[in-house]
CSV table of C-alpha atoms in Angstrom, one decimal:
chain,number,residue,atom,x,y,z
F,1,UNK,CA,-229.8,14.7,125.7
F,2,UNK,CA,-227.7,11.8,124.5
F,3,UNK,CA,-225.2,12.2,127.6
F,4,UNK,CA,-228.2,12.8,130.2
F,5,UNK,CA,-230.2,9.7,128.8
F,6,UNK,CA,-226.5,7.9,129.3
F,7,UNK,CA,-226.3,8.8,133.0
F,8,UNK,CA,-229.9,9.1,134.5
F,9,UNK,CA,-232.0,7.0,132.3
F,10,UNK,CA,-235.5,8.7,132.4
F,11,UNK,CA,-238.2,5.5,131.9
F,12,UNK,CA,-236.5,3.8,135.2
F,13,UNK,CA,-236.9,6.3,137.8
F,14,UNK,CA,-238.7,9.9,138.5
F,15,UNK,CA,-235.8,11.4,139.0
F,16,UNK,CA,-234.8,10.3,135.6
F,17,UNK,CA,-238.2,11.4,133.9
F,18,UNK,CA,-237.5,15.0,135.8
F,19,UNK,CA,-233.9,15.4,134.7
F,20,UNK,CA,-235.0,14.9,131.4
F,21,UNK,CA,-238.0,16.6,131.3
F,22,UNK,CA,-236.2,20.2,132.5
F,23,UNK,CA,-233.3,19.3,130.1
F,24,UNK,CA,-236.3,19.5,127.4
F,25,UNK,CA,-237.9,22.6,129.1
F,26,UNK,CA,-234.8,25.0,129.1
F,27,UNK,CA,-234.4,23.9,125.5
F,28,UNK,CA,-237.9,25.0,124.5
F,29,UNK,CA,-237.6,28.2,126.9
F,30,UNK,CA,-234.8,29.3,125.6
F,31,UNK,CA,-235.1,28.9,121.6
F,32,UNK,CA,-238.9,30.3,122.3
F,33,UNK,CA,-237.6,33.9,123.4
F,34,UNK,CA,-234.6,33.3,121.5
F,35,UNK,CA,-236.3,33.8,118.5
F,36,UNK,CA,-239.4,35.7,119.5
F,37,UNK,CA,-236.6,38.4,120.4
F,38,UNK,CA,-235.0,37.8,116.6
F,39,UNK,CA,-238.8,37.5,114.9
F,40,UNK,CA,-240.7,40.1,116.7
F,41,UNK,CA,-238.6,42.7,116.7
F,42,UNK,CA,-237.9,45.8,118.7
F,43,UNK,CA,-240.7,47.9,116.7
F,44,UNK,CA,-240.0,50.8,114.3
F,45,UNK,CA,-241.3,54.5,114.5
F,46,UNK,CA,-243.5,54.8,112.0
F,47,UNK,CA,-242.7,56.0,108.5
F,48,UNK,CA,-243.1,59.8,108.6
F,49,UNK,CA,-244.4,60.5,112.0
F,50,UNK,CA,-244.6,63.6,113.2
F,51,UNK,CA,-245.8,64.4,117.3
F,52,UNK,CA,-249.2,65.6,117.7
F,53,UNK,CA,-248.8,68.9,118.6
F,54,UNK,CA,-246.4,70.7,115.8
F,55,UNK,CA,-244.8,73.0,118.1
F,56,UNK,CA,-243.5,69.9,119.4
F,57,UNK,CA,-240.6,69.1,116.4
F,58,UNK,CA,-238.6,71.8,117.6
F,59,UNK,CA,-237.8,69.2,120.8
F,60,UNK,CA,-237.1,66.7,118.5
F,61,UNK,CA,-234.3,65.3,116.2
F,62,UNK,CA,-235.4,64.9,112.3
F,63,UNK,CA,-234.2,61.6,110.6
F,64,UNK,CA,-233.6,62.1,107.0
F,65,UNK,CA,-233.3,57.9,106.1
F,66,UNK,CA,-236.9,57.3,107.7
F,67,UNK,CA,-238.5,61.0,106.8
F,68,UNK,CA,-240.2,61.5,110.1
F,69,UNK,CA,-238.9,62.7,113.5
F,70,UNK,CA,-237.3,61.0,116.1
F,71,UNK,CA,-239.6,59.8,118.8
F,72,UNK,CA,-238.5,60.1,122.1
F,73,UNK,CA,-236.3,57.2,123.3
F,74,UNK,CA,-235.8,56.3,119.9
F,75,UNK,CA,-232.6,55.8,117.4
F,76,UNK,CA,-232.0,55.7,114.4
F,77,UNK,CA,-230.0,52.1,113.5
F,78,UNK,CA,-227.5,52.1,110.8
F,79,UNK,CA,-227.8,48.1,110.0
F,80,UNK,CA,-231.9,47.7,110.3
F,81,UNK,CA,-232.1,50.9,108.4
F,82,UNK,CA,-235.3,52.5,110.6
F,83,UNK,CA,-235.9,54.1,113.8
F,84,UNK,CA,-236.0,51.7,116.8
F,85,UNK,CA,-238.4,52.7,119.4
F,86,UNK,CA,-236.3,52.3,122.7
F,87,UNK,CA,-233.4,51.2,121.0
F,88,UNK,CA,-230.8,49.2,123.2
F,89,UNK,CA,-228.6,48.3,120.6
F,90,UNK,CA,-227.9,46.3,117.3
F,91,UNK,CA,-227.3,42.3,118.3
F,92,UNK,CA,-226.0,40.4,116.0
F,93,UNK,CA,-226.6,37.6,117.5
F,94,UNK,CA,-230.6,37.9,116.8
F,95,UNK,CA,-229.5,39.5,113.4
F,96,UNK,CA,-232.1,42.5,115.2
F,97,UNK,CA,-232.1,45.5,117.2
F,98,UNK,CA,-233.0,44.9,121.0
F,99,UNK,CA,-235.6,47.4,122.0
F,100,UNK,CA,-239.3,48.6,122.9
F,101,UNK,CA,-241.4,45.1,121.9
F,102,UNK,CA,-238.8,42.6,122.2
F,103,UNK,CA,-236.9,43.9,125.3
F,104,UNK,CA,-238.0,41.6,127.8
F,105,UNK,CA,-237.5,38.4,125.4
F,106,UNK,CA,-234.0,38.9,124.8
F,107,UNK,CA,-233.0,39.4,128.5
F,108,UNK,CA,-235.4,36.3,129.5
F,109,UNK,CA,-233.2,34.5,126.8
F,110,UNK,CA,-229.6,36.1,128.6
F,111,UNK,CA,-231.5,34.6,131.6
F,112,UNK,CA,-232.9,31.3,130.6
F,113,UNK,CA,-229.4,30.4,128.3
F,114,UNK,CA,-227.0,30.4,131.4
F,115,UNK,CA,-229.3,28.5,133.6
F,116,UNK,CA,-229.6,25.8,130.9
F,117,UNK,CA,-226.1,25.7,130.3
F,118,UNK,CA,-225.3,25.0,133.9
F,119,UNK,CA,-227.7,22.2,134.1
F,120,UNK,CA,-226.1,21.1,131.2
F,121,UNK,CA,-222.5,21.3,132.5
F,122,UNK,CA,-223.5,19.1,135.3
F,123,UNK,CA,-225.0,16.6,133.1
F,124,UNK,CA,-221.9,16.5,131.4
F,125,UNK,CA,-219.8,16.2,134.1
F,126,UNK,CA,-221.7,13.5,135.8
F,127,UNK,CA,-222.2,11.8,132.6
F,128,UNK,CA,-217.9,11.5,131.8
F,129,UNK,CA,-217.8,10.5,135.5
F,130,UNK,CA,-220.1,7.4,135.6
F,131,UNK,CA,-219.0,6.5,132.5
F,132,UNK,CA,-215.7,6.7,133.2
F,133,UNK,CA,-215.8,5.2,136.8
F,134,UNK,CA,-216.9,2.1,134.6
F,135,UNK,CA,-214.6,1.9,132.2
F,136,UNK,CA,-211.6,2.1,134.9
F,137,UNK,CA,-209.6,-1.1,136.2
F,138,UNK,CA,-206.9,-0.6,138.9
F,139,UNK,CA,-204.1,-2.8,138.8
F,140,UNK,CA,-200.7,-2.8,141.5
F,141,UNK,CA,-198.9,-0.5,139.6
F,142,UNK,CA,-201.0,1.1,136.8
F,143,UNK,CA,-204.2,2.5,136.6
F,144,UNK,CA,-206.1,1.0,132.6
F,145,UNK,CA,-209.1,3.0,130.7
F,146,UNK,CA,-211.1,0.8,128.3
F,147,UNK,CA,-213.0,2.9,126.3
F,148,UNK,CA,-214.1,0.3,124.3
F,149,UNK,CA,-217.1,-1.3,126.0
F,150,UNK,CA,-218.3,-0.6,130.1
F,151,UNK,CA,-217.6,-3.2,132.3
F,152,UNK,CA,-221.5,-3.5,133.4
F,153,UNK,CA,-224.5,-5.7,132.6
F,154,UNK,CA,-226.7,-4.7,130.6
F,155,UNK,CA,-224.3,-2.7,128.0
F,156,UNK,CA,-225.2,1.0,127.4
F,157,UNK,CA,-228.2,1.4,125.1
F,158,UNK,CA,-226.3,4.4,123.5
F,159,UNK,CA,-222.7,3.7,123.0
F,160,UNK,CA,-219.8,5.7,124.9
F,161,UNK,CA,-216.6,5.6,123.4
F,162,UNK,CA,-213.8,7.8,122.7
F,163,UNK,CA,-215.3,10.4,120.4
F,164,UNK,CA,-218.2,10.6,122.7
F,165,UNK,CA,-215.9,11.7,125.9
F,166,UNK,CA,-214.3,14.3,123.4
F,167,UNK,CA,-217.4,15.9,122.4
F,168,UNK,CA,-219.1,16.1,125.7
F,169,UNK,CA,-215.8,18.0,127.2
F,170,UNK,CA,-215.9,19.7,124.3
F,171,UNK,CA,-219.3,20.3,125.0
F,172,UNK,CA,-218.7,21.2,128.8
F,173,UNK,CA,-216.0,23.7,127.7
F,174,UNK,CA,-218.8,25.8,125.3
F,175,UNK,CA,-221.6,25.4,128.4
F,176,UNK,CA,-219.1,26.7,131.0
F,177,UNK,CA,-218.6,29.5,128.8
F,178,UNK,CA,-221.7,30.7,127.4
F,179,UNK,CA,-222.7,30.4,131.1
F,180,UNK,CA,-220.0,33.3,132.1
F,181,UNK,CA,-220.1,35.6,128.9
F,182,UNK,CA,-224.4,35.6,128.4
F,183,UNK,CA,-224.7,35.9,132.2
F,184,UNK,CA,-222.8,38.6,132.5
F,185,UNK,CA,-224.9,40.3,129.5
F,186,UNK,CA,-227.6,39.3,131.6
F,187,UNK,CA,-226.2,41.3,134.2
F,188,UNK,CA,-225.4,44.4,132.4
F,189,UNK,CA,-229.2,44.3,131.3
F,190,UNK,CA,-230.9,43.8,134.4
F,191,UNK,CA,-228.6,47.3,135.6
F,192,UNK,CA,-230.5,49.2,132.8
F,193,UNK,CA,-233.7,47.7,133.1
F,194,UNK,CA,-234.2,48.3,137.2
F,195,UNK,CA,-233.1,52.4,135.8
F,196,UNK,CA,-235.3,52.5,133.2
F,197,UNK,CA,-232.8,53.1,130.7
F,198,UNK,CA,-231.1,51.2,127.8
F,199,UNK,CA,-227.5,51.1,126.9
F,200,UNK,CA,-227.8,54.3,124.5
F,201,UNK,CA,-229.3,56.0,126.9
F,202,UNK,CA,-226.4,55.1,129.9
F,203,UNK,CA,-224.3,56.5,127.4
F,204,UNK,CA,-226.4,60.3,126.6
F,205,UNK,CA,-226.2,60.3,131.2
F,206,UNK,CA,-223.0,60.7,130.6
F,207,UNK,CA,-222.3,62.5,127.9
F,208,UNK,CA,-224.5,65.1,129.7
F,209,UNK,CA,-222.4,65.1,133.0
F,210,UNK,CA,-219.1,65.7,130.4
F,211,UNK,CA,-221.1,68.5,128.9
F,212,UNK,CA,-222.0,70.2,132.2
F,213,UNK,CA,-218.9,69.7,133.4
F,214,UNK,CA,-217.0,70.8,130.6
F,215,UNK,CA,-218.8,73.6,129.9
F,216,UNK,CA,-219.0,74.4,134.0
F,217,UNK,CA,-223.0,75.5,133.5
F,218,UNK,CA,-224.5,74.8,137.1
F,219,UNK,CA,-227.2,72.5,135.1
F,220,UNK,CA,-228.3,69.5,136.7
F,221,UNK,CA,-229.3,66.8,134.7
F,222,UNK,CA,-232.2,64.2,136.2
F,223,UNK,CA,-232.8,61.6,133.9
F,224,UNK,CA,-236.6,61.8,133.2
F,225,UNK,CA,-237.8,57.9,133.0
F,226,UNK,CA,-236.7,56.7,135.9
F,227,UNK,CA,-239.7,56.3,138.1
F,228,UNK,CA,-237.9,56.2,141.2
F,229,UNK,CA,-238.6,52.6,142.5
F,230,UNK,CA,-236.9,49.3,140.8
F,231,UNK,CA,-240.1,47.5,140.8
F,232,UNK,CA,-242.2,50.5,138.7
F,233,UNK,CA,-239.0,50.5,136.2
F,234,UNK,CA,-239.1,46.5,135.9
F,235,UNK,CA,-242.8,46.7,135.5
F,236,UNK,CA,-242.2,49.0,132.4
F,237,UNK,CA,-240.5,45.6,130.6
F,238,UNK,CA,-241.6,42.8,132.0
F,239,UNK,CA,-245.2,42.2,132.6
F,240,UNK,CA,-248.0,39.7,132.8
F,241,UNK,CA,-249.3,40.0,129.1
F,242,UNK,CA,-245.7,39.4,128.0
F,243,UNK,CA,-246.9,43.4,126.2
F,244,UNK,CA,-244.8,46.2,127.0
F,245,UNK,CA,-246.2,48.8,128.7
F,246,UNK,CA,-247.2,51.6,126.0
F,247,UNK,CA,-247.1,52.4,122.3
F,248,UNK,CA,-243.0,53.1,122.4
F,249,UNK,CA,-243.9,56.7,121.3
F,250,UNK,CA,-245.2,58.5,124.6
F,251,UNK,CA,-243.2,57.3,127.6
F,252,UNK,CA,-244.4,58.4,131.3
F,253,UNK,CA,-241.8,61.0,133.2
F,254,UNK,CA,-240.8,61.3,136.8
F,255,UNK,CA,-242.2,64.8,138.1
F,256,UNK,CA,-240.4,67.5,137.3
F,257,UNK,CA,-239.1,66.5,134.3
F,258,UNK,CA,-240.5,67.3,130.9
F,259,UNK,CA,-241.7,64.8,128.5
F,260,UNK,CA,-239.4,66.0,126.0
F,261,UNK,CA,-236.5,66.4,128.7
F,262,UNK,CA,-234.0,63.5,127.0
F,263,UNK,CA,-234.5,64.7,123.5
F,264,UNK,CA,-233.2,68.2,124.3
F,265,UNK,CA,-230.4,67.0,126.2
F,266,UNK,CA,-229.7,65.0,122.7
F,267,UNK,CA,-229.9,68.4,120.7
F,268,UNK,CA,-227.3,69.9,123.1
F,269,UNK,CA,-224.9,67.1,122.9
F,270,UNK,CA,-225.7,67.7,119.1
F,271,UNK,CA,-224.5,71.0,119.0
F,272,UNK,CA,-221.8,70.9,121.3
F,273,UNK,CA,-220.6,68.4,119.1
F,274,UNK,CA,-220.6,70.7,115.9
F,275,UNK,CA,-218.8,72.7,118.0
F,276,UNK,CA,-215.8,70.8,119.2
F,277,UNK,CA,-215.0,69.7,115.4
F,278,UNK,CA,-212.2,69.7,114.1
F,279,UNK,CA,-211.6,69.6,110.5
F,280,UNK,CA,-209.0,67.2,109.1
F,281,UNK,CA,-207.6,66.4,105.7
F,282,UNK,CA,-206.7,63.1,105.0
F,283,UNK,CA,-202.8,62.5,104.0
F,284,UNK,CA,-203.1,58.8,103.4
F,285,UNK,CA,-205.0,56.6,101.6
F,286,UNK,CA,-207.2,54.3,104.3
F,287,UNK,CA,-208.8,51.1,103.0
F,288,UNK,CA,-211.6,51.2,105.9
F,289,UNK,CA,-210.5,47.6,107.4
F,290,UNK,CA,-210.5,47.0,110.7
F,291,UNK,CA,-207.2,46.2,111.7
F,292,UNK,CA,-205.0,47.8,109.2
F,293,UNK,CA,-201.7,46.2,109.0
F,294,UNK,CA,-199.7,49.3,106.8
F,295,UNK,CA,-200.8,51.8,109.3
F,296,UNK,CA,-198.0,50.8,112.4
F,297,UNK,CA,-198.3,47.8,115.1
F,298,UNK,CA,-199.9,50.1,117.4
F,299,UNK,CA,-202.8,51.4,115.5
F,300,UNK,CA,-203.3,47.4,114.6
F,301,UNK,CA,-203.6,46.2,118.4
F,302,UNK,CA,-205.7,49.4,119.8
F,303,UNK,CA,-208.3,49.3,117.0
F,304,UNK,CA,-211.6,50.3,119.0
F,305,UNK,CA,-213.7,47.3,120.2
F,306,UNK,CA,-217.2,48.5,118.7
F,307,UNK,CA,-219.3,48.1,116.2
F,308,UNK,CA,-219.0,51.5,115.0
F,309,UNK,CA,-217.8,51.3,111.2
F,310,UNK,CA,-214.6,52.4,109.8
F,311,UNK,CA,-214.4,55.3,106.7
F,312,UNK,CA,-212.1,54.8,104.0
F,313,UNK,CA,-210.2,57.5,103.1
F,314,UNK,CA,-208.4,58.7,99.8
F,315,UNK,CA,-205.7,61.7,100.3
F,316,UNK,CA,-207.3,64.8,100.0
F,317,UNK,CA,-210.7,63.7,101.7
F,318,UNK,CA,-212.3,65.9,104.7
F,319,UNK,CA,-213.0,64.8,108.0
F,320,UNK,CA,-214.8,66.7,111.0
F,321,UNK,CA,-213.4,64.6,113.8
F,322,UNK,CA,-215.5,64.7,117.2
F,323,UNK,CA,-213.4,62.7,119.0
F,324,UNK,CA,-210.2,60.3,119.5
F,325,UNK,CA,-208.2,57.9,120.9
F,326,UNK,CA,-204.2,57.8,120.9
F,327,UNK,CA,-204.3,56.2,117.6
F,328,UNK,CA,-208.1,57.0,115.8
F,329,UNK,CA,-209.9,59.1,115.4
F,330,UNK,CA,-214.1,59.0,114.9
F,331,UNK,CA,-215.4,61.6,112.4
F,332,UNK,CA,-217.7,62.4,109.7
F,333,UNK,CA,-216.4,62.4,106.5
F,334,UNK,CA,-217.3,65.3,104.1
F,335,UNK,CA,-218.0,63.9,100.6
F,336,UNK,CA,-217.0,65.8,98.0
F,337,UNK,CA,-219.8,65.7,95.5
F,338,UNK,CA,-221.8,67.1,98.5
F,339,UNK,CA,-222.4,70.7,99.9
F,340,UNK,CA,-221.9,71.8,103.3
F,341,UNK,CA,-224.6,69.9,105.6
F,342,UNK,CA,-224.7,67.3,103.0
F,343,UNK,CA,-225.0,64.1,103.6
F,344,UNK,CA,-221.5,62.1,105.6
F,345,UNK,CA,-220.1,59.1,106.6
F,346,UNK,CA,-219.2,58.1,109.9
F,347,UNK,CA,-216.7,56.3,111.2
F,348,UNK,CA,-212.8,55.5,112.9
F,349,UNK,CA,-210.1,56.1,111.1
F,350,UNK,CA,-206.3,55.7,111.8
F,351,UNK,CA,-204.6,59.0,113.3
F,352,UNK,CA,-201.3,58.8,111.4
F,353,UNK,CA,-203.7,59.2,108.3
F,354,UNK,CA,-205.0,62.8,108.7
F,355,UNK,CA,-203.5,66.1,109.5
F,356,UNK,CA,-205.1,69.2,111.1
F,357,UNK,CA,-206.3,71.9,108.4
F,358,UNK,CA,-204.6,74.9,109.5
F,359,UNK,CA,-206.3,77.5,107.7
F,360,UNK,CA,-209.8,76.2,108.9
F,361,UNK,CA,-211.4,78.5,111.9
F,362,UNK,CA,-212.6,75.2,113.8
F,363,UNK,CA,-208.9,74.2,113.9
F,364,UNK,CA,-208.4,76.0,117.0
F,365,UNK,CA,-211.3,73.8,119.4
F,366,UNK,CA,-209.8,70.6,120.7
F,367,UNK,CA,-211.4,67.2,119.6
F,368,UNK,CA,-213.7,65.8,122.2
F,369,UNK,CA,-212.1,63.0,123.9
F,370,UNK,CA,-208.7,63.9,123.1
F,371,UNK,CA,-208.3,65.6,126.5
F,372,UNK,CA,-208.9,62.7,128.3
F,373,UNK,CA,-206.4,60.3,126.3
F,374,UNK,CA,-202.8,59.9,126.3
């Protein structure tokens, strides 16, 4: 504002008054959904909910944190500790989950943040240019910069001096950035958004196409929310009311899918996951950091970019690995005060720490994931 006020002054001309008057309203448009997205929330299935009809659950996954079922569409989130309704995914950058009630917030925020940033860049650009341009004297053989005071009449109401040049290209530099990294968040939303689908649920497509293909079943899996025109899927996030379409429980289908089609696809991929295990023992101790520096250079510098957690690990400890990289592995850890089916951790953990168990029955089925890597 400082920097704008220094090179259009808004109480002399309209185009002044209008610079500074849209400076103000990307500001308030942008903190407004900003924190709507943070403060409202994505919504939570309720505590113990069950479908309607009972016959129903069988469709459905059973969360043991939130005792209640999973609704369709919905996940469980390790870091809000409930069900989200249409989870997206964890941001920590609203210190929330992105999903069914606060959807169209956070992308109006990716949308609204770039486009305030570039007006901003341009502010600052023209501002170090005028101010600059007055500042310069040109001599025979030299070129001087006094940065002490402009060579004009009236002097500057706000003063421009050397810090002040640093921090607005300073400034520039974080503008110019946040315009390239949120917009292409932006981006990646508005692909989801026009298919009806959320980042988890990209993710399940795919995972179903692996499936079918791995398995070679002739199945054809349609995702079932996709209404079939870009407009009808927009309309299911963005409308008038600033409401979402809804109660986040019962979605609407395309025809000739079933409104529990997703959720069975999920309990599939479920057990074709207890099914590719493979049971590990671990042969190293692991402190669960993220970049672990005893464990070789190469499992430091391809640790997996996600949020997903790490496990520690203690020789001895049992792992059912579901699937790997060249140098981790992700996997539930078996703890050993619990029975079989009891409750695990999840999480990567380095390779060179585990070994096969032989003697286990399961050792024989490759880990998912491994086939692909090298």
């Amino acid at each position: 504002m400082a920097d704008a006020a220094l090179w259009y002054w808004p109480l002399d001309t309209a185009g002044g008054s209008v610079n500074f008057v849209m400076l103000l309203n990307w500001t308030v448009m942008i903190l407004y959904n900003y924190f709507n997205a943070m403060f409202v929330g994505p919504g939570y299935v309720p505590l113990g909910w069950t479908p309607e009809k009972s016959q129903d659950c069988m469709y459905l996954q059973y969360c043991k944190v939130c005792q209640s079922y999973k609704a369709p569409r919905s996940h469980h989130c390790r870091k809000c500790n409930r069900c989200v309704m249409k989870m997206d995914h964890h941001c920590p950058w609203i210190n929330n989950c992105c999903g069914y009630q606060n959807h169209a917030s956070f992308t109006l925020f990716l949308l609204l943040a770039p486009l305030g940033c570039i007006h901003a860049s341009f502010i600052f650009i023209m501002t170090m240019y005028t101010q600059l341009y007055n500042r310069i004297s040109f001599g025979w053989s030299s070129v001087k910069i006094d940065m002490s005071a402009a060579k004009r009449d009236p002097r500057p109401i706000i003063p421009f001096g050397l810090s002040a040049f640093a921090a607005s290209l300073f400034a520039l530099g974080l503008a110019l950035g946040t315009t390239i990294a949120v917009g292409m968040l932006f981006i990646i939303q508005m692909k989801v958004i026009l298919t009806n689908k959320t980042s988890i649920e990209s993710w399940i497509e795919e995972k179903a196409k692996d499936r079918i293909q791995y398995y070679q079943t002739g199945e054809t899996f349609i995702f079932p929310y996709d209404m079939g025109s870009k407009w009808k899927n927009f309309r299911q996030v963005f409308t008038w009311s600033g409401i979402p379409e809804g109660d986040g429980l019962d979605w609407p289908v395309r025809d000739g899918c079933h409104q529990y089609s997703l959720t069975i696809e999920q309990l599939k991929q479920k057990a074709d996951k207890r099914v590719r295990s493979v049971r590990y023992r671990a042969i190293e101790d692991y402190s669960g950091v993220c970049c672990p520096v005893t464990k070789g250079v190469k499992t430091f510098f391809t640790t997996p970019c996600t949020e997903e957690p790490r496990i520690a690990l203690s020789k001895g400890d049992l792992i059912l690995a579901t699937r790997g990289l060249k140098h981790w592995m992700y996997g539930e850890k078996i703890l050993i005060s619990a029975a079989d089916g009891g409750v695990r951790e999840r999480g990567w953990f380095p390779r060179n720490c585990v070994e096969k168990c032989q003697y286990d029955s399961e050792t024989d089925q490759p880990v998912d994931g491994e086939k692909k890597s090298k």
